[in-house]
XYZ file of C-alpha atoms in Angstrom:
703
model
C -35.214 -126.403 18.996
C -34.230 -126.977 22.586
C -30.516 -126.436 21.946
C -31.181 -123.368 20.090
C -33.104 -121.888 22.849
C -30.466 -122.601 25.473
C -27.827 -120.145 24.238
C -26.348 -118.227 21.312
C -24.183 -119.711 18.659
C -20.732 -118.552 17.472
C -22.236 -115.761 15.337
C -24.052 -114.290 18.237
C -20.882 -114.276 20.322
C -18.921 -112.424 17.571
C -21.353 -109.533 17.246
C -20.146 -107.696 20.387
C -16.562 -108.142 19.257
C -17.296 -106.706 15.827
C -19.056 -103.772 17.404
C -16.063 -103.039 19.638
C -13.700 -103.225 16.649
C -15.902 -100.832 14.714
C -15.851 -98.387 17.577
C -12.080 -98.613 17.838
C -11.691 -97.863 14.142
C -14.024 -94.973 14.444
C -12.001 -93.565 17.320
C -8.721 -93.980 15.417
C -10.004 -92.116 12.291
C -11.119 -92.786 8.753
C -8.965 -95.222 6.861
C -8.503 -95.694 3.247
C -8.487 -98.780 1.187
C -4.957 -99.424 2.373
C -6.089 -99.151 5.962
C -4.142 -95.843 6.625
C -5.495 -92.762 8.396
C -6.450 -90.192 5.672
C -5.852 -87.034 7.826
C -2.426 -88.328 8.816
C -1.394 -88.416 5.200
C -2.232 -84.769 4.326
C 0.572 -82.674 2.840
C 2.210 -80.066 5.069
C 0.519 -77.323 3.023
C -2.908 -79.080 3.170
C -5.799 -79.215 5.598
C -7.978 -82.253 6.464
C -11.659 -81.463 5.938
C -14.935 -83.448 6.190
C -16.913 -83.716 3.020
C -20.135 -85.876 2.840
C -19.052 -87.854 5.892
C -15.563 -88.528 4.580
C -12.193 -87.065 5.456
C -10.279 -85.525 2.572
C -7.034 -83.491 2.236
C -7.349 -80.096 0.519
C -4.366 -77.881 -0.321
C -4.254 -74.572 1.556
C -5.018 -71.232 -0.130
C -2.225 -70.366 -2.506
C -1.310 -74.027 -3.201
C -2.568 -76.543 -5.818
C -2.315 -80.367 -5.800
C -4.051 -83.577 -4.517
C -3.619 -82.523 -0.906
C -1.735 -85.632 0.133
C 1.322 -86.183 -1.986
C 1.517 -82.770 -3.655
C 0.671 -79.135 -2.757
C 2.638 -76.835 -5.050
C 2.756 -73.062 -4.534
C 0.511 -71.222 -6.968
C 2.370 -68.283 -8.568
C -0.250 -65.512 -8.530
C 2.212 -63.186 -10.262
C 2.420 -65.318 -13.383
C -0.267 -63.277 -15.095
C 1.746 -60.082 -14.765
C 1.922 -57.274 -12.174
C -0.515 -55.050 -14.036
C -3.226 -57.762 -14.044
C -2.713 -58.843 -10.430
C -1.659 -55.606 -8.651
C -2.667 -52.806 -11.012
C -0.742 -50.129 -12.881
C 2.719 -48.965 -11.783
C 3.371 -52.010 -9.566
C 5.670 -54.989 -9.140
C 4.233 -58.355 -7.993
C 6.163 -60.556 -5.514
C 5.177 -64.224 -5.044
C 5.495 -65.857 -1.586
C 4.775 -69.415 -0.409
C 1.010 -69.511 -0.409
C 0.526 -65.889 -1.244
C 1.877 -62.693 -2.824
C 2.211 -58.970 -2.191
C 2.428 -55.822 -4.325
C 4.907 -52.919 -4.257
C 4.534 -49.586 -6.055
C 7.229 -48.733 -8.585
C 9.637 -45.911 -7.906
C 7.873 -42.580 -8.198
C 4.546 -43.975 -6.955
C 3.067 -44.667 -3.522
C 0.303 -46.909 -2.248
C -2.950 -45.180 -1.297
C -2.907 -47.017 2.057
C 0.455 -45.341 2.784
C 2.125 -48.729 3.379
C 5.108 -50.121 1.523
C 3.329 -53.359 0.543
C -0.325 -54.057 -0.121
C -2.834 -56.586 -1.445
C -5.179 -55.037 -3.981
C -8.328 -56.701 -2.599
C -8.900 -53.731 -0.215
C -9.040 -51.194 -3.039
C -5.444 -50.000 -2.626
C -3.703 -48.827 -5.778
C -0.539 -46.924 -6.715
C -0.749 -43.177 -7.271
C 1.879 -40.821 -8.586
C 4.164 -39.051 -6.105
C 4.425 -35.326 -6.844
C 8.132 -34.863 -6.184
C 7.777 -31.191 -7.018
C 6.065 -30.544 -3.682
C 9.561 -30.559 -2.147
C 10.898 -27.019 -2.293
C 14.288 -26.496 -3.935
C 14.384 -29.930 -5.544
C 15.776 -28.533 -8.785
C 18.359 -26.300 -7.067
C 18.646 -22.534 -7.382
C 16.951 -21.169 -10.478
C 15.359 -24.541 -11.292
C 11.712 -25.246 -12.022
C 10.276 -28.668 -11.216
C 7.746 -30.378 -13.543
C 5.994 -33.482 -12.254
C 5.736 -36.463 -14.635
C 4.074 -39.898 -14.176
C 6.340 -41.738 -11.770
C 9.106 -39.153 -11.855
C 9.857 -35.461 -12.394
C 11.927 -33.239 -14.672
C 13.872 -30.082 -13.954
C 13.930 -27.047 -16.196
C 15.445 -23.630 -15.710
C 13.162 -20.751 -14.764
C 12.779 -17.642 -16.887
C 15.989 -15.682 -16.633
C 18.188 -18.778 -16.200
C 20.013 -21.144 -18.545
C 21.282 -24.740 -17.974
C 24.996 -25.139 -17.252
C 27.024 -28.390 -17.491
C 24.144 -30.131 -19.237
C 20.886 -29.742 -21.042
C 17.178 -29.682 -20.215
C 15.408 -31.532 -18.799
C 17.794 -32.623 -16.074
C 17.656 -34.688 -12.900
C 19.554 -33.342 -9.847
C 20.123 -36.794 -8.366
C 22.052 -38.001 -11.389
C 23.036 -34.908 -13.427
C 25.547 -32.200 -12.749
C 23.342 -29.712 -14.576
C 22.485 -26.513 -12.740
C 20.712 -23.296 -13.616
C 22.701 -20.101 -13.828
C 21.246 -16.639 -14.181
C 21.343 -15.429 -17.779
C 24.121 -12.919 -18.404
C 24.366 -11.672 -21.968
C 27.744 -9.890 -21.294
C 28.725 -6.880 -23.414
C 26.080 -5.702 -25.954
C 27.033 -5.775 -29.642
C 28.688 -2.854 -31.371
C 26.469 -0.919 -33.774
C 28.045 0.618 -36.822
C 28.196 4.402 -36.547
C 26.508 4.267 -33.127
C 27.626 4.804 -29.520
C 26.348 2.928 -26.462
C 25.134 5.775 -24.278
C 23.515 4.075 -21.316
C 24.577 1.248 -19.052
C 22.476 -1.820 -19.320
C 21.508 -4.903 -17.404
C 22.984 -8.060 -18.862
C 20.093 -10.063 -17.437
C 17.034 -11.165 -19.358
C 15.069 -8.154 -20.563
C 18.031 -5.767 -20.163
C 18.030 -3.034 -22.795
C 21.108 -1.412 -24.295
C 20.453 1.948 -25.942
C 22.490 3.629 -28.689
C 22.754 7.037 -30.296
C 24.109 7.649 -33.737
C 27.524 9.236 -34.116
C 27.836 12.795 -35.256
C 26.895 12.945 -38.914
C 24.600 9.937 -38.741
C 20.965 9.433 -37.809
C 18.396 6.686 -37.343
C 15.283 7.674 -39.299
C 13.333 4.683 -37.976
C 13.580 5.668 -34.303
C 15.654 4.746 -31.274
C 18.185 1.919 -31.619
C 18.110 -0.697 -28.850
C 19.406 -4.222 -28.236
C 17.631 -6.584 -25.794
C 19.092 -9.429 -23.719
C 17.086 -12.538 -24.644
C 16.253 -15.744 -22.772
C 18.920 -17.513 -24.818
C 21.645 -15.428 -23.228
C 22.334 -13.463 -26.415
C 21.573 -9.906 -27.493
C 18.800 -9.375 -30.030
C 20.147 -6.692 -32.302
C 18.005 -3.862 -33.592
C 16.873 -3.847 -37.203
C 17.470 -0.089 -37.265
C 20.816 1.349 -38.361
C 22.558 4.703 -38.386
C 22.682 6.226 -41.849
C 24.920 9.095 -42.909
C 23.467 12.582 -42.930
C 24.406 14.276 -46.156
C 24.038 18.010 -45.729
C 23.922 20.432 -48.648
C 25.102 24.004 -48.304
C 23.082 26.321 -50.562
C 22.634 29.990 -51.392
C 26.059 31.253 -50.295
C 26.218 35.058 -50.419
C 28.561 37.872 -49.340
C 27.430 40.953 -47.424
C 29.168 43.882 -45.761
C 32.205 43.119 -47.928
C 33.748 40.555 -45.527
C 30.709 38.621 -44.207
C 29.223 35.417 -45.615
C 25.876 33.668 -45.058
C 24.373 30.422 -46.414
C 21.550 27.975 -45.957
C 21.593 24.248 -45.039
C 18.994 21.647 -45.945
C 19.615 19.020 -43.186
C 16.554 17.510 -41.488
C 18.357 17.446 -38.143
C 16.783 19.847 -35.682
C 18.258 21.654 -32.673
C 21.730 20.193 -33.150
C 24.864 22.188 -33.466
C 26.936 21.930 -36.624
C 30.641 22.641 -37.008
C 31.529 24.328 -40.307
C 35.030 24.530 -41.772
C 35.623 27.722 -43.789
C 38.816 27.720 -45.853
C 39.791 31.009 -47.474
C 42.585 31.834 -49.895
C 43.200 35.398 -51.047
C 45.742 37.042 -53.336
C 46.509 40.658 -54.225
C 49.268 42.724 -55.698
C 50.140 44.388 -52.386
C 53.899 43.783 -51.852
C 53.587 43.575 -48.112
C 50.913 40.850 -47.788
C 50.319 39.323 -51.159
C 48.780 35.954 -50.060
C 46.191 35.373 -47.309
C 45.335 31.770 -46.371
C 43.264 30.865 -43.323
C 40.894 28.225 -42.008
C 38.095 29.159 -39.638
C 35.649 26.894 -37.756
C 32.148 28.000 -36.879
C 29.809 26.135 -34.473
C 26.148 27.015 -34.665
C 22.680 25.471 -34.654
C 21.284 28.063 -37.055
C 19.852 26.896 -40.356
C 21.050 30.144 -41.963
C 24.575 30.567 -40.552
C 26.635 33.672 -41.126
C 30.166 34.735 -40.215
C 32.245 37.879 -40.626
C 35.896 37.279 -41.467
C 39.042 39.310 -41.078
C 39.826 39.792 -44.757
C 42.305 42.021 -46.493
C 40.887 44.838 -48.535
C 41.317 44.822 -52.286
C 41.935 41.063 -52.367
C 40.549 38.294 -54.580
C 39.259 35.441 -52.375
C 38.178 31.882 -52.978
C 36.120 30.395 -50.093
C 35.251 26.706 -49.447
C 32.527 25.952 -46.887
C 32.014 22.373 -45.642
C 30.900 20.500 -42.497
C 33.548 19.134 -40.161
C 33.938 15.346 -39.871
C 32.500 12.930 -39.025
C 29.502 14.459 -40.789
C 29.599 14.852 -44.507
C 28.385 17.517 -46.847
C 28.610 18.723 -50.387
C 31.053 21.686 -50.059
C 30.111 25.109 -51.379
C 32.630 27.328 -53.210
C 32.324 31.058 -53.751
C 34.737 33.653 -55.153
C 34.621 37.415 -54.483
C 36.806 40.515 -54.143
C 36.973 42.786 -51.140
C 36.790 46.532 -51.594
C 39.856 48.791 -51.581
C 40.581 50.550 -48.302
C 41.878 54.123 -48.810
C 41.840 55.002 -45.118
C 45.344 54.716 -43.728
C 44.505 55.951 -40.307
C 43.137 53.596 -37.666
C 39.472 54.383 -37.032
C 39.256 52.019 -34.008
C 36.668 49.699 -35.543
C 36.972 45.926 -35.488
C 34.779 42.846 -35.677
C 34.940 39.453 -33.910
C 34.457 35.905 -35.167
C 34.282 32.685 -33.101
C 36.098 29.457 -33.833
C 36.914 26.289 -31.926
C 33.965 27.052 -29.633
C 35.936 29.225 -27.167
C 38.371 31.181 -29.365
C 37.880 34.700 -30.712
C 39.472 36.294 -33.765
C 39.632 40.117 -33.764
C 39.771 41.785 -37.194
C 40.803 45.468 -37.151
C 39.657 47.647 -40.019
C 43.091 49.197 -40.504
C 45.868 48.704 -43.035
C 48.529 50.014 -40.645
C 51.032 47.354 -39.784
C 52.917 47.154 -36.509
C 50.864 49.538 -34.381
C 50.144 48.277 -30.834
C 46.579 48.017 -29.482
C 45.129 47.079 -26.097
C 41.824 45.264 -25.766
C 39.829 44.799 -22.579
C 37.815 41.548 -22.226
C 34.887 41.246 -19.814
C 33.382 37.742 -19.574
C 30.183 36.736 -17.730
C 28.768 33.182 -17.822
C 25.588 31.628 -16.470
C 23.916 28.227 -16.679
C 20.213 28.150 -17.453
C 19.684 25.147 -15.212
C 21.449 26.546 -12.115
C 20.247 29.668 -10.303
C 23.388 30.134 -8.188
C 25.985 29.553 -10.889
C 28.053 32.475 -12.134
C 31.418 32.725 -13.861
C 32.892 36.186 -14.249
C 36.356 37.291 -15.327
C 38.090 40.245 -16.979
C 41.535 40.940 -18.410
C 43.494 43.164 -20.832
C 45.175 41.961 -23.993
C 47.899 43.876 -25.862
C 49.009 42.936 -29.399
C 50.569 44.297 -32.563
C 48.819 41.751 -34.768
C 46.172 42.955 -37.134
C 44.134 39.766 -36.689
C 44.866 38.591 -33.145
C 43.411 35.386 -31.701
C 42.333 34.966 -28.072
C 41.175 31.617 -26.624
C 39.103 31.852 -23.453
C 39.070 29.390 -20.547
C 35.311 28.751 -20.356
C 33.220 26.191 -18.512
C 31.152 23.691 -20.516
C 27.372 23.946 -20.892
C 27.419 27.643 -20.074
C 25.980 30.731 -21.795
C 28.569 33.527 -21.944
C 28.420 37.204 -22.820
C 31.824 38.584 -23.926
C 32.391 42.320 -24.250
C 35.623 43.438 -25.999
C 36.680 47.110 -25.926
C 39.576 48.784 -27.756
C 41.454 50.955 -25.255
C 43.684 54.007 -25.840
C 42.160 54.690 -29.224
C 41.081 58.089 -30.560
C 37.792 56.474 -31.351
C 36.825 53.943 -28.628
C 34.943 50.976 -29.961
C 33.313 47.939 -28.270
C 31.906 44.682 -29.588
C 29.723 42.229 -27.635
C 29.173 38.594 -28.597
C 27.529 35.568 -26.993
C 29.076 32.107 -26.740
C 27.173 28.965 -25.719
C 29.716 26.305 -24.768
C 28.690 22.672 -25.392
C 28.975 19.860 -22.791
C 32.422 18.438 -22.406
C 33.169 15.151 -24.133
C 35.195 14.005 -21.118
C 33.839 11.879 -18.301
C 33.582 14.012 -15.163
C 32.052 11.417 -12.828
C 34.278 8.749 -11.262
C 34.342 6.179 -8.429
C 30.585 5.676 -8.420
C 29.428 3.049 -5.939
C 26.350 1.901 -4.078
C 25.741 1.630 -0.352
C 22.788 0.818 1.938
C 21.188 -0.960 -1.041
C 19.443 2.132 -2.484
C 22.074 4.885 -2.151
C 24.826 6.104 -4.500
C 27.993 8.159 -3.993
C 30.511 9.412 -6.552
C 33.329 11.904 -7.214
C 33.072 14.802 -9.634
C 35.883 16.548 -11.491
C 35.071 20.269 -11.220
C 36.152 23.504 -9.578
C 35.781 23.643 -5.804
C 32.442 25.007 -4.541
C 30.992 25.134 -8.056
C 27.414 23.955 -8.234
C 26.544 21.138 -10.648
C 23.290 19.570 -11.765
C 22.964 15.801 -12.202
C 20.396 14.033 -14.338
C 19.126 10.609 -13.193
C 17.377 8.145 -15.474
C 16.265 4.973 -13.707
C 14.791 1.759 -15.163
C 13.454 -1.062 -12.983
C 12.462 -4.600 -14.033
C 11.479 -7.881 -12.378
C 12.082 -11.280 -14.013
C 9.238 -12.798 -11.978
C 6.742 -10.078 -12.893
C 6.899 -9.429 -16.634
C 4.296 -6.671 -16.492
C 6.396 -4.653 -14.019
C 8.213 -1.815 -15.792
C 9.261 1.226 -13.752
C 10.991 4.317 -15.094
C 11.808 7.630 -13.487
C 13.769 10.762 -14.460
C 14.798 13.556 -12.108
C 17.707 15.872 -11.354
C 19.523 17.242 -8.304
C 21.940 20.113 -7.766
C 24.875 20.215 -5.362
C 28.258 21.851 -4.969
C 29.823 18.854 -3.181
C 32.878 17.182 -4.619
C 31.600 13.817 -3.287
C 27.831 13.848 -3.712
C 25.532 11.202 -2.215
C 21.902 10.458 -2.931
C 19.452 7.838 -1.646
C 16.746 6.684 -4.049
C 13.176 5.548 -3.397
C 13.306 2.123 -5.057
C 10.905 -0.802 -5.023
C 12.043 -3.972 -3.204
C 12.930 -7.139 -5.137
C 13.816 -5.287 -8.316
C 16.787 -5.046 -10.727
C 17.622 -1.426 -11.585
C 19.794 0.307 -14.196
C 20.648 3.874 -13.218
C 22.099 6.372 -15.691
C 23.763 9.393 -14.088
C 25.064 12.357 -16.070
C 26.425 15.726 -15.053
C 24.808 18.310 -17.323
C 28.234 19.788 -18.018
C 29.272 16.508 -19.691
C 27.963 14.507 -22.607
C 28.955 11.150 -21.155
C 26.748 9.403 -18.560
C 27.818 6.634 -16.229
C 25.551 3.658 -15.602
C 25.367 1.473 -12.527
C 23.190 -1.528 -11.652
C 21.443 -1.992 -8.326
C 19.417 -4.908 -7.027
C 17.102 -4.319 -4.097
C 16.346 -7.174 -1.717
C 12.851 -8.428 -1.115
C 10.849 -7.376 1.941
C 7.943 -9.018 3.724
C 5.108 -10.062 1.411
C 1.668 -8.498 1.900
C -0.310 -9.769 4.900
C -2.618 -12.702 4.072
C -6.167 -11.617 3.334
C -8.226 -13.788 5.731
C -11.482 -13.373 7.650
C -10.868 -14.118 11.347
C -12.988 -16.780 13.066
C -13.416 -17.862 16.687
C -14.975 -21.322 17.016
C -16.329 -22.664 20.310
C -16.646 -26.386 19.697
C -18.671 -26.028 16.495
C -17.600 -26.935 12.959
C -14.640 -24.969 11.563
C -15.329 -23.365 8.158
C -12.829 -24.063 5.368
C -9.893 -21.710 5.009
C -10.372 -19.467 1.982
C -6.904 -18.880 0.510
C -6.458 -15.832 -1.720
C -3.393 -15.335 -3.901
C -1.184 -12.506 -2.651
C 0.195 -9.739 -4.896
C 3.940 -9.859 -5.581
C 4.519 -6.263 -4.477
C 7.726 -6.740 -2.512
C 9.193 -9.879 -4.117
C 8.226 -13.221 -5.706
C 5.778 -15.336 -3.633
C 7.100 -18.888 -3.279
C 4.688 -20.737 -0.988
C 1.705 -20.631 1.393
C 1.609 -22.573 4.687
C -1.166 -23.375 7.165
C 0.212 -23.674 10.707
C -1.648 -25.274 13.659
C -0.410 -24.159 17.089
C -1.637 -24.590 20.658
C -3.543 -21.430 21.507
C -1.194 -20.794 24.421
C 1.757 -20.351 21.985
C 0.069 -17.686 19.831
C 1.576 -14.727 21.725
C 5.096 -16.234 21.561
C 4.910 -17.288 17.902
C 7.419 -15.651 15.492
C 6.403 -15.511 11.847
C 10.051 -15.921 10.791
C 10.508 -19.147 12.765
C 11.485 -22.180 10.704
C 11.008 -24.779 13.453
C 7.495 -25.951 12.649
C 7.493 -29.550 11.412
C 4.979 -32.006 9.983
C 2.295 -33.716 12.060
C 3.964 -37.143 11.960
C 7.442 -35.879 12.780
C 6.183 -34.542 16.110
C 5.810 -36.948 19.036
C 3.143 -34.570 20.295
C 1.453 -31.477 18.939
C 2.580 -29.363 21.892
C 4.823 -27.280 19.599
C 2.453 -27.071 16.674
C 2.860 -28.378 13.121
C 2.450 -27.515 9.455
C -0.903 -28.780 8.236
C -0.576 -27.758 4.578
C 1.879 -26.193 2.149
C 1.084 -25.024 -1.363
C 3.508 -23.635 -3.914
C 2.558 -20.263 -5.351
C 2.151 -21.727 -8.836
C -0.549 -24.100 -7.542
C -2.750 -21.366 -6.055
C -5.394 -20.125 -8.520
C -5.720 -16.418 -9.258
C -9.155 -16.123 -7.645
C -9.239 -18.248 -4.465
C -9.288 -21.809 -3.138
C -10.660 -23.514 -0.015
C -8.767 -25.808 2.359
C -10.838 -27.763 4.950
C -8.778 -28.023 8.156
C -8.298 -31.643 9.236
C -9.432 -33.337 5.976
C -6.737 -36.059 6.321
C -5.182 -35.173 2.920
C -1.614 -34.299 2.002
C -0.865 -30.756 0.908
C 2.668 -30.833 -0.374
C 4.621 -33.052 2.028
C 2.426 -32.175 5.034
C -0.500 -34.168 6.412
C -3.636 -32.184 7.272
C -4.490 -33.993 10.530
C -7.872 -33.635 12.294
C -7.874 -31.362 15.337
C -8.076 -33.159 18.695
C -11.248 -32.772 20.716
C -11.051 -30.747 23.899
C -7.982 -28.700 22.942
C -7.498 -25.028 22.083
C -5.792 -24.191 18.800
C -4.603 -21.173 16.844
C -4.523 -21.526 13.058
C -2.146 -19.230 11.163
C -1.713 -18.610 7.428
C 1.897 -17.802 6.449
C 3.108 -16.444 3.115
C 6.769 -16.936 2.133
C 8.750 -14.876 -0.381
C 12.209 -16.054 -1.479
C 14.743 -14.502 -3.846
C 18.528 -14.183 -4.046
C 18.924 -16.490 -1.016
C 16.810 -14.153 1.120
C 13.568 -15.398 2.693
C 10.810 -13.209 4.142
C 7.465 -14.135 5.734
C 4.164 -12.520 6.640
C 1.515 -14.144 8.870
C -2.099 -13.642 9.851
C -4.166 -15.487 12.472
C -7.123 -17.043 10.661
C -8.966 -18.836 13.459
C -8.997 -19.638 17.174
C -10.538 -22.988 18.166
C -11.557 -23.143 21.814
C -12.354 -26.757 22.704
C -11.349 -27.010 26.403
C -14.255 -24.964 27.749
C -16.734 -26.926 25.653
C -15.229 -30.182 26.893
C -15.547 -28.999 30.491
C -19.141 -27.856 29.976
C -20.024 -31.257 28.540
C -18.442 -33.031 31.541
C -20.314 -30.760 33.937
C -23.565 -31.435 32.121
C -22.915 -35.178 32.270
C -22.184 -34.974 36.032
C -25.375 -33.010 36.688
C -27.398 -35.467 34.638
C -26.014 -38.441 36.594
C -26.663 -36.702 39.903
C -30.254 -36.010 38.942
C -30.728 -39.592 37.813
C -29.374 -40.953 41.106
C -31.601 -38.613 43.136
C -34.673 -39.747 41.241
C -33.803 -43.447 41.637
C -33.229 -42.996 45.364
C -36.555 -41.187 45.807
C -38.454 -43.934 43.913
C -36.732 -46.627 46.010
C -37.875 -44.985 49.273
C -41.417 -44.561 48.059
C -41.753 -48.181 46.959
C -40.106 -49.880 49.927
C -40.369 -47.328 52.651
C -37.101 -48.830 53.858
C -34.138 -47.038 55.267
C -31.994 -50.146 55.294
C -28.259 -49.278 55.312
C -27.648 -52.054 52.811
C -29.952 -50.354 50.370
C -28.215 -47.083 50.975
C -24.879 -48.756 50.167
C -26.449 -50.290 47.064
C -27.688 -46.877 45.981
C -24.196 -45.452 46.331
C -22.792 -48.216 44.175
C -25.425 -47.540 41.580
C -24.498 -43.881 41.699
C -20.850 -44.537 41.270
């Protein structure tokens, strides 16, 4: 007992040592069964963490393993890009993580190249067709999921390839449809020039002796670049000559049953006569008669006392059933010349004089007086006179007459015991020769040409004009008018619509043959945008109400919303092409394009565009307007055709933010001044102190 009380034994002396050792181990870290520090053994891709009072190694995010000897990268992409990243993506694994990229033709909604889908980002289709001219001239862009396709617009066909085509990889381009020469129609003549573009119409008339009972014959240039032939044809007119009769001994009349109205017919009259007279026993002759009468008649220079056989038919190319008649002329016992004669017309301008005398070899003089006028020209007159001497019993005289002219011819027998005169009328037809040459256009809407005619003779010209637009199918414009002039080199300027393809038929009324020329007028400025002007002083800006413009002066291609500093409004030119996007400008001092819409994307009624809604319109970002700045907002309409571009602009709104900003700053300054004055007054009342330190403190509070 006594020894025990004197001091501690060996166990009691070891306790402090054990405690110190325990503390040392605790300071060095947790050890495992092998006596090693657990945290020191963690894998390089692991983290040491405390769990329930123990240290353990846990693999970092993106790795799997025991945390000490193994931490292997977890491939998040192993389940497929669609599962991990969403549609239209590619998944890319990285050590401890991954990232997603949109496939070609798509973009991330966060506008970054890479993304992690946990923030709601996904891939949306890129509308490549927002880029103007992507499919080259005449091409039409069609957006597809992840890509686009090019087709040719109406009026164009693919060349060096087929549709659809891709301009980045294909050599295909769109060329304007040109049908070339229209097809030949059997028994028909192409009478008017034509446009070889889509919708161009070639018109035909039937040849003489043929007709089209079904109506006018036309051929149309189709979208395939070929002519669509008419189902109508020219059929032969078969004319019957009926009821042939003889009157006044040497005159013949008949009837025709053709349905053709108001058209002149050329008849061929063949006569053959025979008598016992030893001087002139045989009489053969062929006479042509041109008339539009349905009961023609002609008086012939026949021999008296002669048996005649007469054949009457219609001259080619028309066909008829010929009529044959036989008769005998009366005997003529009068040997003396009584001065009488009759006249018949043949070959349109030739006269045959038939004297009623059996005397052979006597000489006679005839006086011709010719006067011609044209019904369509007030100042036209053709007058001539001459004498003609002959011994022939049936002389022939051919007159030099102008075409498309009504003539009165008076023939008198001179130096005769019994003077005698005969008057006839001749209506000359239009010439079958082309009288217009060297036709050309100038100043876009004007024409000049040369005319083959007598000097100082007045002529009338008939114009027939057709206008069409490929971009406006409902547009059809037609006009007919005439002008008169005596110039050898006439000129005329036409009132034509802009942005239009025209076919112009020009014919001198003295000729049957027209000439046709094509003109294309350039586009002019589109109509001004229909907008309601606003001035906004710091308040909310109403949305822009965009109305579709009419294609009066050319095809509308796009609409743009321009944001300019208000100070640049007076210097702004609507035709300027310098405005860029918001992000391509280091500052907005020069303005920018906030939105662009293609004409095809604008509805027929109207649409609204909120200014500054942070959306993309075409390739342009609609950025919010900056506070405290003055802006001018302009709507621009662009028309483009045949490599010509025209614009029209209207100021939609003026935003005045500087004055509001200054008023707010002034109000804030006044409010602070009032607050300081009140605080200073309260301080004086409470303390009654004018201590300079307090005054200094008040100034600091004020500042």
